[in-house]
Amino acid sequence: MQFLLHHNVITQAIASNDHKTLEQCRDKNSAGWVLSNSLAAIHSDLSKTMKIDAAHSALKEALQGIALASLTGSDMLAMSPSLKMDYLDSLAVRTAEVFKLDGIITLKPEVFAESGIRAFPPDELPQVLKDDLANVEKVPLLNIPATYPQIWNDVQQEMFDVVRSGYFILGPKVAELEKQVADYCQVPYAVGVSSGTDALLLALMAADIGPGDEVITSTYTFFATAGSIVRTGAKPVFVDIDPVTFNMNMEQTAAAITPQTKAIMPVHLYGQCTDMTPLQDLAKKHKLWVVEDACQAIGSEFKGQRTGGLGDFGCFSFFPTKNLGGFGDAGMVTTRSKELYEKMKVLRVHGMEPKYYHKMVGGNFRIDALQSAIILAKLPHLEEWVDDRRNNAQRYHHLFQKSGLTDRLNLPPEIFPRHVYNQYIVRVNNGKRNELREYLNSQNVACEIYYPVPLHLQECFKDLGHKQGDFPEAEKAAAETLALPVANEVTAEQQEFAVEKAKSFFP
Ligand SMILES: Cc1ncc(COP(=O)(O)O)c(C=O)c1O
């Protein structure tokens, strides 16, 4: 939940040296915002009883870990100040509206009585939280703005740095993000690109994969995995999945290798690594490239090593729903090879090196500086968010076990730690998946199917000659799997609500 801390609460907290409410508002489940336009008023109040520099330090300390909400000039001009409130209080109402906050914490709730925004004094916060958290009405699959209080000050700073610099494409923010993502993935090099899809395409182009080549990959994945192979002119060769991890079956991978095979593209689906030891052995034996589709798996590990460093290329997506998402499309390719890194940097800009001279045909795969800046501001939180996702997965395990539903649903085991749970996927037995999905949606519990049709059965791949039954495990997974809300912002109470609703579905 998110609240606006009225400036009178901040002034009082500093004056009385009682930071209890501010402390509570540093928690991600009860996050506080302070209207940046009110800082001058707080400072002016404090300066009546404190020296100016002491007031400034006290204000800075009080606001540690609290997000500053800024209204835009247009927000402010569009607002009509209330006759019954002073201008700053009208701005507070506007802030609560545009940031969709759950209320205003204020010493004078009566001022907001007619505003349509809930307002209450600081000592009521514990009860408000208790009531609201217990009173779950719906569970969204994702609630991206729920994390804004954690990141807002840094994201805003980074975004404005870019806008003020006038430097929007590639440049220093991109270089900094590449360095930090490479470090995070424990590899020396990373190249920022326009999306996860383009990350895959760029990696394949850097490996000179094209017409006549074959790339072995999973049939049970997001379309971009195979789409990128086809776009190079190469042929995707599908294999079935392991029914437990949902990742490529290694016996079938070995059997699919032909003289035309140039690469294997494992997909670390839902955030759990593919079994990389046999895959790496095959690649070594047959001299094949390994292009990891790690778009759902940043931070996931195999035998202590991070994804992105387990093959020749690691391809990541920063699509907003990913564990580390931008405010739009973006992606990254990681590699251990300096040569491939240099080549990808040239291919990313139409194969241009030096300016307006082209030895290769590349593409416009550039990441923009704004996305890089936003992702840079979010990256320091990624480990905490992964922990939250892992804890949420554990909680589902306990709740489902306690509810006695484990004969109706199969829970996702963590075979290769560490699973980063971009998705928490249950299998629904006895052909009940679609019914359960409809029921949960009708009960305000969001859930999704990733993916209803395996790639070998997609119309655009019919020339590959596949038919129903070719990859039975993928087909079974497509008919049985259901993703439940597991993102870092999902609360324990929401998970309990979701499991209760699932229980009420089964007789
Ligand atoms: C497994 C997989 N591969 C590739 C992609 C493509 O990433 P993007 O949407 O950033 O292009 C995604 C994104 O959903 C994905 O989940």
Coordinates of C-alpha atoms and ligand atoms in Angstrom, one line a residue:
M1 CA 0.0 0.0 0.0
Q2 CA 1.1 3.5 -0.7
F3 CA 0.3 6.7 1.2
L4 CA 1.1 10.4 0.9
L5 CA 2.7 11.8 4.0
H6 CA 1.3 15.2 4.5
H7 CA 4.0 17.9 5.2
N8 CA 2.5 18.5 8.7
V9 CA 3.4 14.8 9.6
I10 CA 7.0 15.3 8.5
T11 CA 7.4 18.6 10.4
Q12 CA 5.9 17.1 13.5
A13 CA 8.1 13.9 13.3
I14 CA 11.2 16.0 13.1
A15 CA 10.1 18.5 15.7
S16 CA 9.1 15.8 18.2
N17 CA 12.0 13.5 17.1
D18 CA 9.4 10.7 16.8
H19 CA 10.0 8.9 13.5
K20 CA 7.7 5.9 14.1
T21 CA 5.3 6.7 11.2
L22 CA 8.2 7.6 8.8
E23 CA 9.8 4.2 9.7
Q24 CA 6.6 2.4 8.9
C25 CA 6.5 4.3 5.6
R26 CA 9.9 3.0 4.6
D27 CA 8.4 -0.5 4.3
K28 CA 7.5 -1.7 0.8
N29 CA 4.1 -2.9 2.1
S30 CA 3.2 0.5 3.5
A31 CA 5.3 2.9 1.5
G32 CA 5.1 6.6 2.0
W33 CA 5.5 9.4 -0.5
V34 CA 6.2 13.1 0.2
L35 CA 5.1 15.7 -2.2
S36 CA 8.3 17.4 -3.4
N37 CA 6.5 20.7 -3.7
S38 CA 6.0 20.6 0.0
L39 CA 9.7 20.5 1.0
A40 CA 10.0 24.3 1.0
A41 CA 7.0 24.5 3.3
I42 CA 8.4 21.9 5.7
H43 CA 11.8 23.6 5.7
S44 CA 10.3 27.0 6.3
D45 CA 8.3 25.6 9.3
L46 CA 11.4 23.9 10.8
S47 CA 13.5 27.1 10.3
K48 CA 11.3 28.8 12.8
T49 CA 12.8 26.8 15.6
M50 CA 16.0 25.5 14.1
K51 CA 19.0 26.9 12.3
I52 CA 18.7 26.7 8.5
D53 CA 21.4 24.1 8.1
A54 CA 20.1 22.0 11.0
A55 CA 16.6 22.1 9.4
H56 CA 18.1 21.0 6.1
S57 CA 20.0 18.0 7.6
A58 CA 16.9 17.0 9.7
L59 CA 14.8 17.1 6.6
K60 CA 17.2 15.0 4.6
E61 CA 17.5 12.4 7.4
A62 CA 13.7 12.2 7.8
L63 CA 13.2 11.6 4.1
Q64 CA 15.8 8.8 3.8
G65 CA 14.1 5.8 2.0
I66 CA 10.9 7.8 1.3
A67 CA 10.0 8.6 -2.3
L68 CA 9.4 12.1 -3.4
A69 CA 6.4 12.5 -5.6
S70 CA 6.7 15.3 -8.1
L71 CA 3.7 16.8 -10.0
T72 CA 4.5 17.9 -13.5
G73 CA 3.9 21.5 -14.4
S74 CA 0.9 20.4 -16.5
D75 CA -0.5 18.3 -13.6
M76 CA -0.4 21.5 -11.5
L77 CA -1.9 23.7 -14.1
A78 CA -4.6 21.2 -14.9
M79 CA -5.6 21.1 -11.2
S80 CA -8.3 23.5 -9.9
P81 CA -7.4 24.4 -6.3
S82 CA -10.2 23.8 -3.9
L83 CA -11.8 26.8 -2.3
K84 CA -11.8 24.8 1.0
M85 CA -8.1 23.9 1.0
D86 CA -4.9 25.8 0.7
Y87 CA -3.0 25.4 -2.5
L88 CA -0.5 22.8 -1.1
D89 CA -3.4 20.6 0.2
S90 CA -5.0 20.8 -3.2
L91 CA -1.7 19.6 -4.7
A92 CA -1.7 16.8 -2.1
V93 CA -5.1 15.6 -3.4
R94 CA -3.9 15.8 -7.0
T95 CA -0.8 13.8 -6.1
A96 CA -2.8 11.1 -4.4
E97 CA -5.0 10.9 -7.5
V98 CA -2.3 10.8 -10.2
F99 CA -0.1 8.4 -8.2
K100 CA -3.2 6.3 -7.3
L101 CA -2.2 6.3 -3.6
D102 CA -4.3 4.6 -0.9
G103 CA -4.7 7.7 1.2
I104 CA -3.1 10.7 2.9
I105 CA -1.6 10.5 6.3
T106 CA -2.1 13.9 7.9
L107 CA -2.6 15.6 11.3
K108 CA -5.7 17.3 9.9
P109 CA -7.8 14.6 8.1
E110 CA -10.9 16.9 8.3
V111 CA -9.3 19.2 5.7
F112 CA -9.7 16.4 3.1
A113 CA -13.2 15.3 4.1
E114 CA -14.7 16.3 0.8
S115 CA -11.8 15.5 -1.5
G116 CA -12.8 11.9 -2.2
I117 CA -9.4 10.8 -0.9
R118 CA -9.1 8.9 2.3
A119 CA -7.2 10.8 5.0
F120 CA -6.3 9.7 8.5
P121 CA -3.9 10.6 11.3
P122 CA -0.6 8.8 11.8
D123 CA -1.6 6.8 14.8
E124 CA -4.3 5.1 12.7
L125 CA -1.8 3.8 10.2
P126 CA -1.3 0.3 11.9
Q127 CA -5.0 -0.3 11.9
V128 CA -5.5 0.9 8.3
L129 CA -2.7 -1.4 7.2
K130 CA -4.1 -4.4 9.1
D131 CA -7.6 -3.9 7.7
D132 CA -6.5 -3.2 4.1
L133 CA -4.0 -6.1 3.9
A134 CA -6.5 -8.5 5.4
N135 CA -9.2 -7.3 3.0
V136 CA -7.9 -8.7 -0.2
E137 CA -10.3 -8.2 -3.1
K138 CA -8.2 -9.1 -6.0
V139 CA -4.8 -10.4 -6.9
P140 CA -3.3 -9.0 -10.1
L141 CA -0.7 -11.0 -12.0
L142 CA 1.6 -7.9 -11.8
N143 CA 1.5 -4.5 -10.2
I144 CA 4.5 -2.7 -11.5
P145 CA 3.7 0.7 -9.8
A146 CA 3.8 -1.1 -6.5
T147 CA 7.6 -1.0 -6.7
Y148 CA 7.8 2.7 -7.5
P149 CA 8.3 3.9 -4.0
Q150 CA 11.5 1.8 -3.8
I151 CA 13.0 3.1 -7.0
W152 CA 11.3 6.4 -7.8
N153 CA 13.9 8.9 -6.5
D154 CA 16.7 7.1 -8.4
V155 CA 14.7 6.4 -11.5
Q156 CA 13.6 10.0 -11.8
Q157 CA 17.1 11.3 -11.3
E158 CA 18.5 8.9 -13.9
M159 CA 15.8 9.8 -16.4
F160 CA 16.2 13.5 -16.0
D161 CA 20.0 13.2 -16.3
V162 CA 19.4 11.7 -19.7
V163 CA 16.8 14.2 -20.8
R164 CA 18.9 17.1 -19.6
S165 CA 22.0 15.8 -21.3
G166 CA 20.2 15.6 -24.7
Y167 CA 22.1 12.3 -25.3
F168 CA 19.5 9.7 -26.0
I169 CA 21.0 6.8 -28.0
L170 CA 23.8 4.6 -26.7
G171 CA 26.3 6.8 -24.8
P172 CA 27.5 6.7 -21.1
K173 CA 24.3 5.3 -19.5
V174 CA 24.4 2.4 -21.9
A175 CA 28.1 1.8 -21.3
E176 CA 27.4 1.9 -17.5
L177 CA 24.5 -0.5 -17.8
E178 CA 26.5 -2.9 -19.9
K179 CA 29.3 -2.9 -17.3
Q180 CA 26.9 -3.5 -14.4
V181 CA 24.9 -6.3 -16.2
A182 CA 28.1 -8.0 -17.2
D183 CA 29.3 -7.9 -13.6
Y184 CA 25.9 -9.2 -12.4
C185 CA 26.1 -12.1 -14.9
Q186 CA 29.8 -12.8 -14.0
V187 CA 31.0 -12.3 -17.5
P188 CA 33.4 -9.7 -19.0
Y189 CA 31.2 -8.2 -21.7
A190 CA 27.7 -7.2 -22.4
V191 CA 26.0 -5.3 -25.3
G192 CA 22.8 -3.4 -24.8
V193 CA 20.2 -3.9 -27.4
S194 CA 16.6 -2.9 -28.3
S195 CA 14.8 -6.0 -26.9
G196 CA 15.3 -9.7 -25.9
T197 CA 14.2 -10.6 -29.4
D198 CA 16.9 -8.5 -30.9
A199 CA 19.4 -9.9 -28.4
L200 CA 18.7 -13.4 -29.8
L201 CA 18.9 -12.2 -33.4
L202 CA 22.1 -10.3 -32.8
A203 CA 23.8 -13.3 -31.1
L204 CA 22.8 -15.6 -34.1
M205 CA 24.1 -13.0 -36.6
A206 CA 27.4 -12.6 -34.7
A207 CA 27.7 -16.4 -34.9
D208 CA 27.2 -16.1 -38.7
I209 CA 24.2 -18.4 -38.6
G210 CA 22.1 -18.2 -41.8
P211 CA 20.5 -20.1 -44.6
G212 CA 21.3 -23.9 -44.6
D213 CA 22.1 -23.9 -40.9
E214 CA 20.1 -25.6 -38.2
V215 CA 19.6 -24.4 -34.6
I216 CA 18.2 -26.8 -32.0
T217 CA 15.8 -25.3 -29.5
S218 CA 12.8 -26.0 -27.3
T219 CA 9.3 -26.1 -28.8
Y220 CA 7.8 -24.9 -25.6
T221 CA 8.8 -21.3 -25.2
F222 CA 7.9 -17.7 -26.2
F223 CA 7.7 -17.3 -30.0
A224 CA 10.8 -15.0 -30.2
T225 CA 13.1 -17.9 -29.5
A226 CA 12.4 -19.6 -32.8
G227 CA 11.3 -16.4 -34.6
S228 CA 14.9 -15.1 -34.3
I229 CA 16.3 -18.3 -35.8
V230 CA 14.0 -18.1 -38.8
R231 CA 14.8 -14.4 -39.3
T232 CA 18.5 -15.3 -39.9
G233 CA 17.4 -17.7 -42.7
A234 CA 18.3 -20.8 -40.6
K235 CA 16.0 -23.6 -39.6
P236 CA 14.7 -24.1 -36.1
V237 CA 14.9 -27.8 -35.1
F238 CA 12.5 -28.4 -32.2
V239 CA 12.9 -30.8 -29.4
D240 CA 10.5 -31.8 -26.6
I241 CA 10.9 -30.7 -23.0
D242 CA 11.7 -32.4 -19.7
P243 CA 8.3 -32.6 -18.0
V244 CA 9.6 -31.4 -14.6
T245 CA 11.7 -28.4 -15.6
F246 CA 9.9 -27.5 -18.8
N247 CA 13.3 -27.1 -20.4
M248 CA 14.9 -28.9 -23.4
N249 CA 15.1 -32.7 -23.2
M250 CA 18.8 -33.5 -23.5
E251 CA 18.5 -37.0 -25.1
Q252 CA 16.4 -35.5 -27.9
T253 CA 18.8 -32.6 -28.2
A254 CA 21.7 -35.0 -28.8
A255 CA 19.6 -37.0 -31.3
A256 CA 18.7 -33.8 -33.2
I257 CA 22.3 -32.9 -34.1
T258 CA 23.0 -33.2 -37.9
P259 CA 25.9 -31.9 -40.0
Q260 CA 23.9 -28.7 -40.5
T261 CA 23.5 -28.0 -36.8
K262 CA 25.4 -24.8 -35.9
A263 CA 24.0 -23.9 -32.5
I264 CA 21.9 -25.0 -29.6
M265 CA 19.6 -22.4 -28.0
P266 CA 18.5 -23.5 -24.5
V267 CA 15.6 -21.5 -23.0
H268 CA 15.8 -21.1 -19.2
L269 CA 12.0 -21.1 -19.1
Y270 CA 10.2 -19.4 -16.2
G271 CA 13.5 -18.6 -14.5
Q272 CA 15.0 -22.0 -14.0
C273 CA 18.2 -23.1 -15.8
T274 CA 18.4 -25.8 -18.4
D275 CA 20.5 -28.8 -17.5
M276 CA 23.7 -27.2 -18.9
T277 CA 26.3 -30.0 -18.3
P278 CA 25.1 -32.4 -21.0
L279 CA 24.3 -29.4 -23.3
Q280 CA 27.8 -28.0 -22.9
D281 CA 29.3 -31.4 -23.5
L282 CA 27.3 -31.8 -26.7
A283 CA 28.3 -28.3 -27.9
K284 CA 31.9 -29.0 -27.2
K285 CA 31.9 -32.4 -28.9
H286 CA 30.1 -31.1 -32.0
K287 CA 31.6 -27.6 -32.0
L288 CA 28.3 -25.9 -31.7
W289 CA 27.5 -22.4 -30.5
V290 CA 25.4 -22.1 -27.4
V291 CA 23.0 -19.2 -27.4
E292 CA 21.2 -19.0 -24.0
D293 CA 17.7 -17.6 -24.2
A294 CA 17.9 -16.2 -20.7
C295 CA 15.1 -13.7 -21.3
Q296 CA 13.1 -15.0 -18.3
A297 CA 16.1 -15.9 -16.2
I298 CA 18.4 -13.0 -15.2
G299 CA 20.1 -13.9 -12.0
S300 CA 19.2 -17.6 -12.2
E301 CA 22.1 -20.0 -11.7
F302 CA 23.4 -23.4 -12.7
K303 CA 26.0 -25.0 -10.3
G304 CA 26.7 -21.6 -8.9
Q305 CA 27.2 -19.9 -12.2
R306 CA 24.9 -17.2 -13.5
T307 CA 22.9 -17.5 -16.7
G308 CA 24.5 -15.4 -19.5
G309 CA 27.9 -17.0 -18.8
L310 CA 26.9 -20.6 -19.5
G311 CA 27.3 -20.5 -23.3
D312 CA 28.8 -18.3 -26.0
F313 CA 26.0 -15.7 -25.7
G314 CA 23.5 -14.9 -23.0
C315 CA 20.4 -13.1 -24.3
F316 CA 18.2 -11.1 -21.9
S317 CA 15.0 -9.2 -22.1
F318 CA 14.2 -6.1 -20.0
F319 CA 10.5 -6.2 -21.1
P320 CA 8.6 -4.5 -18.2
T321 CA 7.2 -7.8 -16.9
K322 CA 10.6 -9.4 -16.5
N323 CA 12.3 -9.6 -13.1
L324 CA 14.4 -6.6 -14.2
G325 CA 12.2 -4.6 -16.5
G326 CA 12.5 -1.2 -18.1
F327 CA 9.8 1.2 -18.9
G328 CA 9.6 -0.2 -22.4
D329 CA 11.5 -2.5 -24.6
A330 CA 15.2 -3.3 -24.1
G331 CA 17.6 -6.2 -24.0
M332 CA 21.2 -7.3 -23.5
V333 CA 23.6 -9.9 -24.9
T334 CA 26.4 -11.1 -22.6
T335 CA 29.5 -12.9 -23.7
R336 CA 32.9 -14.1 -22.5
S337 CA 34.5 -13.4 -25.9
K338 CA 36.1 -10.0 -26.7
E339 CA 35.9 -10.8 -30.4
L340 CA 32.2 -11.5 -30.3
Y341 CA 31.6 -8.5 -28.1
E342 CA 33.4 -6.2 -30.7
K343 CA 31.5 -7.8 -33.5
M344 CA 28.1 -7.4 -31.8
K345 CA 28.8 -3.7 -31.1
V346 CA 29.3 -3.2 -34.9
L347 CA 26.3 -5.3 -35.9
R348 CA 24.2 -3.4 -33.5
V349 CA 24.6 -0.2 -35.6
H350 CA 24.0 -1.6 -39.1
G351 CA 27.5 -3.2 -39.3
M352 CA 28.9 0.3 -39.4
E353 CA 32.6 0.8 -38.5
P354 CA 33.9 3.5 -38.9
K355 CA 31.0 5.9 -39.4
Y356 CA 29.2 5.4 -42.7
Y357 CA 31.4 2.5 -43.7
H358 CA 29.9 -1.0 -43.7
K359 CA 31.8 -4.3 -43.9
M360 CA 28.8 -6.3 -42.6
V361 CA 25.0 -5.9 -42.8
G362 CA 23.7 -5.5 -39.2
G363 CA 20.6 -3.8 -37.9
N364 CA 19.3 -1.1 -35.7
F365 CA 19.5 -3.0 -32.4
R366 CA 20.4 -0.1 -30.3
I367 CA 19.2 0.3 -26.7
D368 CA 18.2 3.8 -25.8
A369 CA 19.8 5.8 -23.0
L370 CA 16.5 6.4 -21.2
Q371 CA 15.8 2.6 -20.8
S372 CA 19.4 2.1 -19.7
A373 CA 19.1 4.8 -17.1
I374 CA 15.9 3.3 -15.7
I375 CA 17.3 -0.2 -15.6
L376 CA 20.4 1.0 -14.0
A377 CA 18.3 2.6 -11.2
K378 CA 16.4 -0.7 -10.8
L379 CA 19.4 -3.1 -10.9
P380 CA 20.5 -2.6 -7.2
H381 CA 17.1 -4.0 -6.2
L382 CA 17.2 -7.1 -8.3
E383 CA 18.6 -9.4 -5.7
E384 CA 16.0 -8.3 -3.2
W385 CA 13.3 -8.9 -5.8
V386 CA 14.6 -12.3 -6.6
D387 CA 14.5 -13.2 -2.9
D388 CA 10.9 -11.9 -2.7
R389 CA 10.0 -14.1 -5.7
R390 CA 11.7 -17.1 -4.2
N391 CA 10.0 -16.5 -0.8
N392 CA 6.6 -16.2 -2.6
A393 CA 7.2 -19.5 -4.4
Q394 CA 8.0 -21.1 -1.0
R395 CA 4.9 -19.7 0.5
Y396 CA 2.8 -21.1 -2.4
H397 CA 4.4 -24.5 -1.8
H398 CA 3.4 -24.4 1.9
L399 CA -0.1 -23.0 1.3
F400 CA -0.8 -25.6 -1.4
Q401 CA 0.5 -28.4 0.7
K402 CA -1.5 -27.2 3.7
S403 CA -4.7 -26.9 1.6
G404 CA -4.4 -30.5 0.5
L405 CA -4.4 -29.5 -3.2
T406 CA -1.2 -31.3 -4.2
D407 CA -3.1 -34.2 -5.7
R408 CA -5.0 -31.8 -8.0
L409 CA -2.0 -29.6 -8.8
N410 CA 1.7 -30.3 -9.4
L411 CA 3.9 -27.6 -7.9
P412 CA 7.1 -26.5 -9.7
P413 CA 10.2 -28.0 -8.1
E414 CA 13.5 -26.3 -8.0
I415 CA 15.8 -28.8 -9.7
F416 CA 18.6 -26.4 -10.5
P417 CA 19.1 -23.7 -7.9
R418 CA 18.7 -21.0 -8.2
H419 CA 15.3 -20.6 -9.8
V420 CA 14.3 -16.9 -10.1
Y421 CA 10.6 -17.5 -10.6
N422 CA 9.8 -15.1 -13.4
Q423 CA 6.7 -17.3 -13.4
Y424 CA 5.3 -19.7 -10.8
I425 CA 3.8 -22.5 -12.9
V426 CA 1.5 -25.2 -11.6
R427 CA 0.2 -28.1 -13.6
V428 CA -3.5 -28.7 -13.2
N429 CA -4.4 -32.4 -13.4
N430 CA -7.5 -34.1 -14.9
G431 CA -8.1 -31.7 -17.7
K432 CA -9.3 -29.0 -15.4
R433 CA -6.8 -26.2 -16.3
N434 CA -9.0 -24.0 -18.4
E435 CA -11.9 -24.3 -16.0
L436 CA -9.7 -23.4 -13.0
R437 CA -8.3 -20.5 -14.9
E438 CA -11.8 -19.2 -15.7
Y439 CA -12.9 -19.7 -12.1
L440 CA -9.9 -17.9 -10.6
N441 CA -10.3 -15.0 -13.0
S442 CA -14.0 -14.8 -12.1
Q443 CA -12.8 -14.6 -8.4
N444 CA -10.4 -11.7 -9.2
V445 CA -7.3 -13.9 -9.1
A446 CA -5.3 -13.2 -12.2
C447 CA -3.6 -16.2 -13.8
E448 CA -2.2 -16.9 -17.3
I449 CA -1.2 -19.6 -19.7
Y450 CA 2.4 -19.6 -20.9
Y451 CA 2.1 -21.0 -23.6
P452 CA -1.1 -22.5 -25.0
V453 CA 0.4 -23.7 -28.3
P454 CA 3.9 -25.1 -28.6
L455 CA 5.9 -23.7 -31.5
H456 CA 5.9 -26.9 -33.6
L457 CA 2.1 -26.5 -33.9
Q458 CA 2.2 -22.8 -34.9
E459 CA 0.7 -22.0 -38.3
C460 CA 3.8 -20.1 -39.4
F461 CA 6.0 -23.1 -38.9
K462 CA 3.8 -25.6 -40.8
D463 CA 6.4 -26.0 -43.5
L464 CA 8.6 -27.7 -40.9
G465 CA 6.1 -30.6 -41.2
H466 CA 5.2 -31.2 -37.6
K467 CA 1.9 -32.5 -36.3
Q468 CA 0.1 -33.0 -33.1
G469 CA 1.8 -35.8 -31.1
D470 CA 5.4 -35.0 -32.2
F471 CA 6.4 -33.5 -28.9
P472 CA 3.9 -35.0 -26.3
E473 CA 5.5 -33.4 -23.2
A474 CA 5.3 -29.9 -24.6
E475 CA 1.7 -30.5 -25.8
K476 CA 0.8 -31.8 -22.4
A477 CA 2.4 -28.8 -20.7
A478 CA 0.6 -26.4 -23.0
A479 CA -2.7 -28.1 -21.9
E480 CA -2.0 -28.2 -18.2
T481 CA 0.1 -25.3 -17.0
L482 CA -1.1 -22.2 -15.3
A483 CA 0.9 -19.2 -14.0
L484 CA -0.1 -17.7 -10.7
P485 CA 0.9 -14.2 -9.4
V486 CA 4.4 -14.5 -7.9
A487 CA 6.1 -11.2 -8.6
N488 CA 8.0 -9.5 -5.8
E489 CA 5.1 -7.1 -5.0
V490 CA 2.6 -9.9 -4.4
T491 CA 1.7 -10.0 -0.7
A492 CA 1.3 -13.0 1.6
E493 CA -2.4 -12.2 2.1
Q494 CA -2.9 -12.1 -1.7
Q495 CA -1.3 -15.5 -2.0
E496 CA -3.5 -16.9 0.8
F497 CA -6.5 -15.5 -1.1
A498 CA -5.4 -17.1 -4.4
V499 CA -4.9 -20.5 -2.7
E500 CA -8.2 -20.3 -0.9
K501 CA -10.0 -19.6 -4.2
A502 CA -8.2 -22.5 -5.9
K503 CA -9.3 -24.7 -3.0
S504 CA -12.9 -23.6 -3.4
F505 CA -12.8 -24.6 -7.0
F506 CA -12.2 -28.2 -6.3
P507 CA -15.1 -30.2 -4.8
Ligands
LIG1 C1 11.8 -16.9 -23.5 C2 11.8 -15.6 -24.2 N1 12.5 -15.3 -25.2 C3 12.5 -14.2 -25.8 C4 11.7 -13.1 -25.4 C5 11.7 -11.8 -26.2 O1 12.0 -10.7 -25.4 P1 11.5 -9.3 -25.8 O2 10.0 -9.3 -25.5 O3 12.2 -8.3 -24.9 O4 11.8 -9.1 -27.2 C6 10.9 -13.3 -24.3 C7 10.0 -12.3 -23.8 O5 8.9 -12.5 -23.4 C8 10.9 -14.6 -23.6 O6 10.2 -14.8 -22.6

